[in-house]
mmCIF file of N, CA and C in Angstrom:
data_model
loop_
_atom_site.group_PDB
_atom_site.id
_atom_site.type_symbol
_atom_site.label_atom_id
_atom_site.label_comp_id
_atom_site.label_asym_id
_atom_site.label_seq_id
_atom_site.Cartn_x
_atom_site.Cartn_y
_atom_site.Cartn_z
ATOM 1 N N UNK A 14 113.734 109.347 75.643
ATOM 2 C CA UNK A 14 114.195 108.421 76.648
ATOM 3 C C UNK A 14 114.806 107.177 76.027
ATOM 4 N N UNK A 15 114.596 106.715 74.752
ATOM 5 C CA UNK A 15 114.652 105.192 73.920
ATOM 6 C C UNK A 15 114.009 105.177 73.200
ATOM 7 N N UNK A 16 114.369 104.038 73.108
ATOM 8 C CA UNK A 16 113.096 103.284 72.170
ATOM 9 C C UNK A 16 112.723 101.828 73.014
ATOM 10 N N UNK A 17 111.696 101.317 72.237
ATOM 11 C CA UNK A 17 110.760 100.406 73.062
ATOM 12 C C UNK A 17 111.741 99.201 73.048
ATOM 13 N N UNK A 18 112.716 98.851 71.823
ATOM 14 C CA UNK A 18 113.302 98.030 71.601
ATOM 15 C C UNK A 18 114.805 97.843 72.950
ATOM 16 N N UNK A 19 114.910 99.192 72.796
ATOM 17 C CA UNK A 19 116.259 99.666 74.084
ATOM 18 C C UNK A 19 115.839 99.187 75.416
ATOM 19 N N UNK A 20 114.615 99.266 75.778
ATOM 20 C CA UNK A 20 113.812 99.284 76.933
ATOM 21 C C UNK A 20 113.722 97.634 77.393
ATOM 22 N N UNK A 21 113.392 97.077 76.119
ATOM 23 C CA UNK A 21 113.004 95.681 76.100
ATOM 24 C C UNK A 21 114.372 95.082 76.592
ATOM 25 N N UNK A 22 115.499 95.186 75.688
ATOM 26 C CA UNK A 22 116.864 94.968 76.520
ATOM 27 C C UNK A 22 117.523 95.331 77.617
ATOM 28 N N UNK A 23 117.158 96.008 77.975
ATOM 29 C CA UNK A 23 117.742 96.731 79.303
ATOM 30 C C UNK A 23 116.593 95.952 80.296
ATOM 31 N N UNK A 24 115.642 95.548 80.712
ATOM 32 C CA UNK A 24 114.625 95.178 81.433
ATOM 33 C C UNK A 24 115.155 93.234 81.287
ATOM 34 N N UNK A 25 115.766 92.960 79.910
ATOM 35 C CA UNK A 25 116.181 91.635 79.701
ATOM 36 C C UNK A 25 117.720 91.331 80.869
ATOM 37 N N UNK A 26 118.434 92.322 80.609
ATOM 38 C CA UNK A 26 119.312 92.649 81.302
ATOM 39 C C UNK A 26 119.381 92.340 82.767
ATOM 40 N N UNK A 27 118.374 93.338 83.011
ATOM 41 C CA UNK A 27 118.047 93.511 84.554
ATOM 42 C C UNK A 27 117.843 92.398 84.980
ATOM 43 N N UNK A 28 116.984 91.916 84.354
ATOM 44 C CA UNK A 28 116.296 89.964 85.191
ATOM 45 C C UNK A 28 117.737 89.113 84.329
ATOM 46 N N UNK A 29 118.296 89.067 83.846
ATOM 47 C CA UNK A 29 119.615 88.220 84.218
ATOM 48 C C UNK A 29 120.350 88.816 85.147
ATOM 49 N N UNK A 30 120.272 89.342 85.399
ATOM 50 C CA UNK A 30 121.154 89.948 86.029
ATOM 51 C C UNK A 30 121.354 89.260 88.064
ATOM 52 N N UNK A 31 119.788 89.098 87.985
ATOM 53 C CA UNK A 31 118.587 89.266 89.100
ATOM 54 C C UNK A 31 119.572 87.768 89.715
ATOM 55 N N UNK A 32 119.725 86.776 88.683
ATOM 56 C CA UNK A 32 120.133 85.509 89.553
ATOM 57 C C UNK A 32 118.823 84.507 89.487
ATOM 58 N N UNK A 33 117.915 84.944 89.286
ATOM 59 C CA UNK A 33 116.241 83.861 89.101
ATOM 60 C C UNK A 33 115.747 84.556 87.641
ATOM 61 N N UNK A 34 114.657 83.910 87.248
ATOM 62 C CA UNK A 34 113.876 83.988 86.447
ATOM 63 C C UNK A 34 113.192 84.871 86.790
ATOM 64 N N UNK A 35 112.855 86.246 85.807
ATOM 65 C CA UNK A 35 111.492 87.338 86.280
ATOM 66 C C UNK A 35 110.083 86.157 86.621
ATOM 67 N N UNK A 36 109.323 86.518 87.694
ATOM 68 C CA UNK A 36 107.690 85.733 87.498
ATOM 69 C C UNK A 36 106.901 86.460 86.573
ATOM 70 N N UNK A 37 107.185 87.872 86.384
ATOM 71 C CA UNK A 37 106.395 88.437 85.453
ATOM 72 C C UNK A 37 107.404 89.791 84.959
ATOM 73 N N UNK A 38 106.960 90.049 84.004
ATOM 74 C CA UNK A 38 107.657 91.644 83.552
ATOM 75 C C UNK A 38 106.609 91.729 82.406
ATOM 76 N N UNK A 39 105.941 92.793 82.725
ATOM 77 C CA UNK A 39 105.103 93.682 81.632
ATOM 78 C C UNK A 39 105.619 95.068 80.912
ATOM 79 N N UNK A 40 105.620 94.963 79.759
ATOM 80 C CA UNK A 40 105.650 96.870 79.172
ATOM 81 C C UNK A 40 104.634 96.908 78.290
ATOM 82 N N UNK A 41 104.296 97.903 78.217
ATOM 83 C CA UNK A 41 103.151 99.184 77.556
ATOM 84 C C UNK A 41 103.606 100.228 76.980
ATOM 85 N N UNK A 42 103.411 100.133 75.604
ATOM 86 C CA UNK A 42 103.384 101.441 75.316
ATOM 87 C C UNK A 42 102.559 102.487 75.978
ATOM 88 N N UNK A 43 102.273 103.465 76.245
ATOM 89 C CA UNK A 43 101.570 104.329 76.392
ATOM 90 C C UNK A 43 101.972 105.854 76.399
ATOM 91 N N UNK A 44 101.127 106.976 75.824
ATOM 92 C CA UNK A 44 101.482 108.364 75.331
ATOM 93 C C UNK A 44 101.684 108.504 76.752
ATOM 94 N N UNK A 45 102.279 110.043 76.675
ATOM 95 C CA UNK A 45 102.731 110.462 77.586
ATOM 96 C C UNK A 45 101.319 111.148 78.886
ATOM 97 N N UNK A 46 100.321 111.776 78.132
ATOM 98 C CA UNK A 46 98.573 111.226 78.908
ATOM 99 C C UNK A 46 98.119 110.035 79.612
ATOM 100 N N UNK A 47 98.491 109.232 78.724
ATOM 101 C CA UNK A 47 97.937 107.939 79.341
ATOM 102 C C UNK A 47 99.074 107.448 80.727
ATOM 103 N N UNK A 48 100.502 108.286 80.517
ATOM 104 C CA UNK A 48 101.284 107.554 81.331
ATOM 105 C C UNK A 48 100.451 108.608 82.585
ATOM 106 N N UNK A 49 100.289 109.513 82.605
ATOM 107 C CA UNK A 49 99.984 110.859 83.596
ATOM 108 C C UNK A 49 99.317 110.405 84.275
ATOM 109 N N UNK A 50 97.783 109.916 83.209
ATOM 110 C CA UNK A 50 96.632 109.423 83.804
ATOM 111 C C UNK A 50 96.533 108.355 84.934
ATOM 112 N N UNK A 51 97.869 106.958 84.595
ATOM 113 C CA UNK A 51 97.455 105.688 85.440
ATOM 114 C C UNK A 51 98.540 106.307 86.324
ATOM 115 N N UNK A 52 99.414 107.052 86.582
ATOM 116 C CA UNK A 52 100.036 107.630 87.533
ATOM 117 C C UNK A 52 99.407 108.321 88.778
ATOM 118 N N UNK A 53 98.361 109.207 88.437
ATOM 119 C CA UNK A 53 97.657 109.277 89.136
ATOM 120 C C UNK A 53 96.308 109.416 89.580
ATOM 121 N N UNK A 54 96.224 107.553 88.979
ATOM 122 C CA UNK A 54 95.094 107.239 89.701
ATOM 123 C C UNK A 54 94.002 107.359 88.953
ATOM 124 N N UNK A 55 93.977 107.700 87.786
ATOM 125 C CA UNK A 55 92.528 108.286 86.734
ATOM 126 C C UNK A 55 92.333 107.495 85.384
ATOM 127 N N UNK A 56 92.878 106.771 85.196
ATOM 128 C CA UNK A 56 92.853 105.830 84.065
ATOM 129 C C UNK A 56 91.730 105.039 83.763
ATOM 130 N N UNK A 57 91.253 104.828 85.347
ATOM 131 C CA UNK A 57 89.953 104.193 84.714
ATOM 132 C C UNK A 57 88.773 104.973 84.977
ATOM 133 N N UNK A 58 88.633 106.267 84.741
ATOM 134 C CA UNK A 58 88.166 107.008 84.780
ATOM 135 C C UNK A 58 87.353 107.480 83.408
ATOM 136 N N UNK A 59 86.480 107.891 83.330
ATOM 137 C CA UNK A 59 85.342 108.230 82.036
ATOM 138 C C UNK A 59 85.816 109.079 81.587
ATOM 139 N N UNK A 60 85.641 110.400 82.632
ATOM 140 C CA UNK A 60 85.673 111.626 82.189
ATOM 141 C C UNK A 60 86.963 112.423 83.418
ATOM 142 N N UNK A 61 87.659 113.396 82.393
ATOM 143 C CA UNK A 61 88.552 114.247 83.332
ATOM 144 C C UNK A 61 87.919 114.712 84.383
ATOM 145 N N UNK A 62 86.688 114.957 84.275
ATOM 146 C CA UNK A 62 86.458 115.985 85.914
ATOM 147 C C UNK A 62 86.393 114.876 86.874
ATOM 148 N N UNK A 63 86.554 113.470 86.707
ATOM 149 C CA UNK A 63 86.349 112.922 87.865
ATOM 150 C C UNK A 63 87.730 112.853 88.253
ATOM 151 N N UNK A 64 88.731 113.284 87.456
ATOM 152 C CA UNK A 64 90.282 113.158 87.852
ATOM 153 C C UNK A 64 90.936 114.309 88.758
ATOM 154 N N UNK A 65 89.745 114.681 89.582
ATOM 155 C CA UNK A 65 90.134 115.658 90.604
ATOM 156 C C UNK A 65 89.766 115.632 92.196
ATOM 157 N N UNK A 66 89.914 116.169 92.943
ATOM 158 C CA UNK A 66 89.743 116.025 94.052
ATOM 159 C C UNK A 66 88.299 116.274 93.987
ATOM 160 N N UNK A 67 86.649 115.962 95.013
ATOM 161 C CA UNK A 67 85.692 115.989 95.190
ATOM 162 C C UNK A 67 85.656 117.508 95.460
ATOM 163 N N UNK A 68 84.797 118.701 95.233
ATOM 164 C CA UNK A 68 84.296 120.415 95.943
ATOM 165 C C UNK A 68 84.330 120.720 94.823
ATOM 166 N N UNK A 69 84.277 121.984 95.555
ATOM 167 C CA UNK A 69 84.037 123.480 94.834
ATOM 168 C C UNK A 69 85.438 124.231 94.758
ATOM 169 N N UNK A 70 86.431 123.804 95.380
ATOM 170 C CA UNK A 70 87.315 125.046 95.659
ATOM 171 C C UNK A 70 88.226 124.581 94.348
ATOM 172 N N UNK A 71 89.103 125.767 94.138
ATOM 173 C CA UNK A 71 90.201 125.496 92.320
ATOM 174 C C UNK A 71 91.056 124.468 92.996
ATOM 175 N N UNK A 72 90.531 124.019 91.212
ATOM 176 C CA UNK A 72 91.324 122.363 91.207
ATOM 177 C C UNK A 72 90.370 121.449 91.641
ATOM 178 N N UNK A 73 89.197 121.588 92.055
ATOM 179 C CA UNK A 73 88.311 120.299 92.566
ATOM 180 C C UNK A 73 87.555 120.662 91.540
ATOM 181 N N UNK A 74 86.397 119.849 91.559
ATOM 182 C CA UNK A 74 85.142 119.479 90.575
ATOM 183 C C UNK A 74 84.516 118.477 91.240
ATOM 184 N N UNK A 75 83.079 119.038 91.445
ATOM 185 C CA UNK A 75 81.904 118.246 92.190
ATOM 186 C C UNK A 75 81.874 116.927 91.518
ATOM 187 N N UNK A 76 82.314 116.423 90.221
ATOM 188 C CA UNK A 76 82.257 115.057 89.913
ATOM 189 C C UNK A 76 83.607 114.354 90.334
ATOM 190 N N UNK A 77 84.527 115.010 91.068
ATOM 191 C CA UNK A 77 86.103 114.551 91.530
ATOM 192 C C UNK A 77 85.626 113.560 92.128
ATOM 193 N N UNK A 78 86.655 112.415 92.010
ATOM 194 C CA UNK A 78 86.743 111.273 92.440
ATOM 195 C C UNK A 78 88.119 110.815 92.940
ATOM 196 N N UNK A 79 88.960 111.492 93.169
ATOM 197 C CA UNK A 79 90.550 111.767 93.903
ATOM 198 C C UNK A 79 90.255 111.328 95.405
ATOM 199 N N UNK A 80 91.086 110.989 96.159
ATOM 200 C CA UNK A 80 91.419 111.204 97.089
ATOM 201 C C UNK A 80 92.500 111.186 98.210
ATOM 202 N N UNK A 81 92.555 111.961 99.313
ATOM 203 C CA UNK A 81 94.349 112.291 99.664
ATOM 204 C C UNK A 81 94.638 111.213 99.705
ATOM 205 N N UNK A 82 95.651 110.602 99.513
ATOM 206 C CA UNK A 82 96.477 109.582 99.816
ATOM 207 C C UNK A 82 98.089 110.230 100.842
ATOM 208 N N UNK A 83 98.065 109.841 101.979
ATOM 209 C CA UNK A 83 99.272 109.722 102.652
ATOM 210 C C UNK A 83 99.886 108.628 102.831
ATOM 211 N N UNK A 84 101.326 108.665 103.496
ATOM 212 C CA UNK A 84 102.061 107.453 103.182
ATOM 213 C C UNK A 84 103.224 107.766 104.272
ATOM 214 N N UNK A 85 103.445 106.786 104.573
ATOM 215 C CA UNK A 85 105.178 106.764 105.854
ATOM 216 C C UNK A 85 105.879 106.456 105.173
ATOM 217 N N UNK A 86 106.935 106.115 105.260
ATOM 218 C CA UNK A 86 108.281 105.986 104.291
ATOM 219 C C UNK A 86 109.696 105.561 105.457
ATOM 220 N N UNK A 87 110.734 104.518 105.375
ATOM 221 C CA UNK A 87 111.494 104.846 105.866
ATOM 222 C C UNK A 87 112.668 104.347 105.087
ATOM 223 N N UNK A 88 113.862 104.917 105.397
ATOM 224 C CA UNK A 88 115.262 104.419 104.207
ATOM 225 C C UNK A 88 116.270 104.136 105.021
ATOM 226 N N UNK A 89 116.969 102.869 104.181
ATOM 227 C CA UNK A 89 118.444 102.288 104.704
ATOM 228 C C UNK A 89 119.173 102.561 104.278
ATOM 229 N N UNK A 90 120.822 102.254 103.622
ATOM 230 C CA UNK A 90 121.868 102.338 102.855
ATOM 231 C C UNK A 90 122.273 100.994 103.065
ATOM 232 N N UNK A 91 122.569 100.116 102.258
ATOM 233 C CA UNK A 91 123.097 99.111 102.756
ATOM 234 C C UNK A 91 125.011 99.244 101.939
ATOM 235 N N UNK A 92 125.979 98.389 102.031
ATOM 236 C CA UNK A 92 127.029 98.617 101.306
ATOM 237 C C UNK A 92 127.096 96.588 101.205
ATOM 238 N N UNK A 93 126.262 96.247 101.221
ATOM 239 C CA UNK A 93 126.909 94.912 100.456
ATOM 240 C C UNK A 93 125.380 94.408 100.004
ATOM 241 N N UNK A 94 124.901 93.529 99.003
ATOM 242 C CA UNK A 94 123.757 92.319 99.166
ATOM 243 C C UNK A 94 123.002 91.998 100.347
ATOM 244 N N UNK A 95 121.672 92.511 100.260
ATOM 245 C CA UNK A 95 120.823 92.053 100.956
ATOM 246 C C UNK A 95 120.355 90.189 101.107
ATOM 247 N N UNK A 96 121.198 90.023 101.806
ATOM 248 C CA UNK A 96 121.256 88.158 101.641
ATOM 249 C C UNK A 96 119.648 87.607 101.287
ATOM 250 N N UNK A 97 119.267 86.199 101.204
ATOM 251 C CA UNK A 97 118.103 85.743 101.017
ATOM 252 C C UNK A 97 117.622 86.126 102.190
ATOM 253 N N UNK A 98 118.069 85.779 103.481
ATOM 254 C CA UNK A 98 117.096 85.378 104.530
ATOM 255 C C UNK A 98 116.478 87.107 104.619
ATOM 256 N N UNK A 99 117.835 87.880 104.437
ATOM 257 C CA UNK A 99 116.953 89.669 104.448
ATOM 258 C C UNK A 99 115.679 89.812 103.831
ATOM 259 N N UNK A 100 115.824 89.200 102.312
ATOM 260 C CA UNK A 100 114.646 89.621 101.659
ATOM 261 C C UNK A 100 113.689 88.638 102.344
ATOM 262 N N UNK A 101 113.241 87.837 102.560
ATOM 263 C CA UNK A 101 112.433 87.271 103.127
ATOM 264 C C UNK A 101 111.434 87.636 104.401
ATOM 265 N N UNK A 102 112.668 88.085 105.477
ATOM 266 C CA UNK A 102 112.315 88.830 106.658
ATOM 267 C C UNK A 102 111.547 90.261 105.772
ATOM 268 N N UNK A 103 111.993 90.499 104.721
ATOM 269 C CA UNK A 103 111.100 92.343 104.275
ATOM 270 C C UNK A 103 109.951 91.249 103.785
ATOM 271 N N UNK A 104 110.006 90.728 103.193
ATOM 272 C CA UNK A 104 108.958 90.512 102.246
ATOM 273 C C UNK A 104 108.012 89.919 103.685
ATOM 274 N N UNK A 105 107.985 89.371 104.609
ATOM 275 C CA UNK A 105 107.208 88.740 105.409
ATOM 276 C C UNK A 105 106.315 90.072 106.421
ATOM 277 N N UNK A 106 106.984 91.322 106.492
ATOM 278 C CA UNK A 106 106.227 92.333 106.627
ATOM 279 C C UNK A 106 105.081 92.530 106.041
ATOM 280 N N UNK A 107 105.265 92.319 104.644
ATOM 281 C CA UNK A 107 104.456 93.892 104.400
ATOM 282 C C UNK A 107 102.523 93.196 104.551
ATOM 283 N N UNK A 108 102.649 91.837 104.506
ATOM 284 C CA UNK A 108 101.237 91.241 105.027
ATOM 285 C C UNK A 108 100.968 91.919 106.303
ATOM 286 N N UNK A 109 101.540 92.624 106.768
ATOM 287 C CA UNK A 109 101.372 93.253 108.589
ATOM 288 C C UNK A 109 101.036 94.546 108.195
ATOM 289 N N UNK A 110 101.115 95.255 106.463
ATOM 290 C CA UNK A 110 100.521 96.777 106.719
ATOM 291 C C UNK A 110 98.796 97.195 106.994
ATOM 292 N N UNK A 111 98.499 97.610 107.052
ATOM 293 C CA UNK A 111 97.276 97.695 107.543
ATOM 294 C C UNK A 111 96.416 99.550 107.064
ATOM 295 N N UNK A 112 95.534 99.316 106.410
ATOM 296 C CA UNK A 112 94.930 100.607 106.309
ATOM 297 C C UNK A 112 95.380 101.042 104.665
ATOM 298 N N UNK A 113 96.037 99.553 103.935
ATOM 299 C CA UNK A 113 96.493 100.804 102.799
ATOM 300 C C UNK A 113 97.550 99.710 101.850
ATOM 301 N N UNK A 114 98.435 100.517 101.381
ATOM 302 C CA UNK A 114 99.334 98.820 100.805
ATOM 303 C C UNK A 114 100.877 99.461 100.806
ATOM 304 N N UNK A 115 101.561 98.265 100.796
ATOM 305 C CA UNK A 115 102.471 98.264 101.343
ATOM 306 C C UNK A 115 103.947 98.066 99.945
ATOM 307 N N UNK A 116 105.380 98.628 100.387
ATOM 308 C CA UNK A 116 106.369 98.044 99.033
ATOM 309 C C UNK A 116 107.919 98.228 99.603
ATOM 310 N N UNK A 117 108.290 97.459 98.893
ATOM 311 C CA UNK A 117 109.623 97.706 99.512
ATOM 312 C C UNK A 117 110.144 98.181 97.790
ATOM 313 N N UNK A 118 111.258 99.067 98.113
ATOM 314 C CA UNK A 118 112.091 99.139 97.143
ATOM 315 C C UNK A 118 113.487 98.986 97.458
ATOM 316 N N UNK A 119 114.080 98.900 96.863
ATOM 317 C CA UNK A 119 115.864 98.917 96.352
ATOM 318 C C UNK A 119 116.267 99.844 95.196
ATOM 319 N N UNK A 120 116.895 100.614 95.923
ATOM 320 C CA UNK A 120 117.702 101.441 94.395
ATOM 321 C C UNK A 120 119.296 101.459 94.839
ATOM 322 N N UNK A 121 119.715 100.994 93.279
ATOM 323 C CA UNK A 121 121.095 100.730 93.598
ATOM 324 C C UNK A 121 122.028 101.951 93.023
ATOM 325 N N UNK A 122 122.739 102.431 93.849
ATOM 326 C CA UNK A 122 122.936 103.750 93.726
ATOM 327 C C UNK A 122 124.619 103.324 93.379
ATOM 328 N N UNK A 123 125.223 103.683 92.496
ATOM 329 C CA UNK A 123 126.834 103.912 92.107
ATOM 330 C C UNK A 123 127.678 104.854 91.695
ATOM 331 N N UNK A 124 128.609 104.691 90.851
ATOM 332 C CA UNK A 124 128.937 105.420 90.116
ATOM 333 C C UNK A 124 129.385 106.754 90.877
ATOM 334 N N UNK A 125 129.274 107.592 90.503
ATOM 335 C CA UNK A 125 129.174 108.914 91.639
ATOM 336 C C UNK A 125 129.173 109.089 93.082
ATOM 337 N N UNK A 126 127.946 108.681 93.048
ATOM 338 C CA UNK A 126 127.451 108.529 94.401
ATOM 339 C C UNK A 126 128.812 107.612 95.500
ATOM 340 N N UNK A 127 129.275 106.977 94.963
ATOM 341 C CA UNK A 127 130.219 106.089 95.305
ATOM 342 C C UNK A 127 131.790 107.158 95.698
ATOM 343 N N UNK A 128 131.895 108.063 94.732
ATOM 344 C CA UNK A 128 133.189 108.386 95.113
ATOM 345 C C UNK A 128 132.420 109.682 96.183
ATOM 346 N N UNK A 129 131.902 110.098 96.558
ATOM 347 C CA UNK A 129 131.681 110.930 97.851
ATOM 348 C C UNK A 129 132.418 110.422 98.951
ATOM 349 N N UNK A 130 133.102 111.263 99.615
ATOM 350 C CA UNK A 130 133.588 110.398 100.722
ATOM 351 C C UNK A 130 132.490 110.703 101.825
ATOM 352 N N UNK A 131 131.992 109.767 102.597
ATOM 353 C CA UNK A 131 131.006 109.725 103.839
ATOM 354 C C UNK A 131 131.121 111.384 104.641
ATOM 355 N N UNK A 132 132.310 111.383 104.889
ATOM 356 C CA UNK A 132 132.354 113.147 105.314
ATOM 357 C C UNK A 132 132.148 114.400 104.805
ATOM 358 N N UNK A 133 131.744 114.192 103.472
ATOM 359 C CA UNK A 133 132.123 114.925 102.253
ATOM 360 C C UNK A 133 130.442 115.629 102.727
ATOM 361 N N UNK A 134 129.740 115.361 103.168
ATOM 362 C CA UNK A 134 128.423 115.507 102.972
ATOM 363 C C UNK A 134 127.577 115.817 104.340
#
């Protein structure tokens, strides 16, 4: 994928890029296990069998400590900058989720994606 050094610039990049100062940006090395592990959910975990769902049936283990996680989801497209007052109005949501936690993302999609024509699809 890189190197840690490539990573470090490209992430430097990104927050100039941003228009403000990052408040925080963290990286970690970590093997490709350890990335698996805090992915889902087992990192702070002792032992592998608790990195499974709770039973008896394959794939669980009576010491499992997993559990389902569901989630709603919904998506926009925007074609210009989400102005300040936008992000604000998102960000003033997500104190209103309830039962669980909440995120907004942005992915900025180009390149390609760009020459599709809207009908094309």
């Amino acid at each position: 994928l890189g190197t840690y050094g490539a990573l470090q610039n490209a992430v430097d990049r990104l927050a100039d890029r941003v228009g403000a100062p990052a408040s925080h940006v963290s990286l970690r090395r970590r093997t490709y296990q350890e990335s698996m592990e805090m992915y889902a959910g087992c990192s702070s975990f002792s032992t592998d069998a608790r990195c499974h769902l709770p039973g008896s049936a394959p794939g669980h283990s009576p010491e499992g400590s997993l559990g389902r996680e569901t989630y709603a989801a919904r998506s926009d497209f925007f074609d210009r900058s989400v102005p300040p007052a936008g992000v604000k109005a998102l960000l003033a949501r997500l104190p209103e989720v309830r039962g669980g936690a909440g995120s907004i993302a942005f992915t900025a999609l180009g390149g390609a994606v760009n020459r599709v024509s809207p009908t094309a699809t």
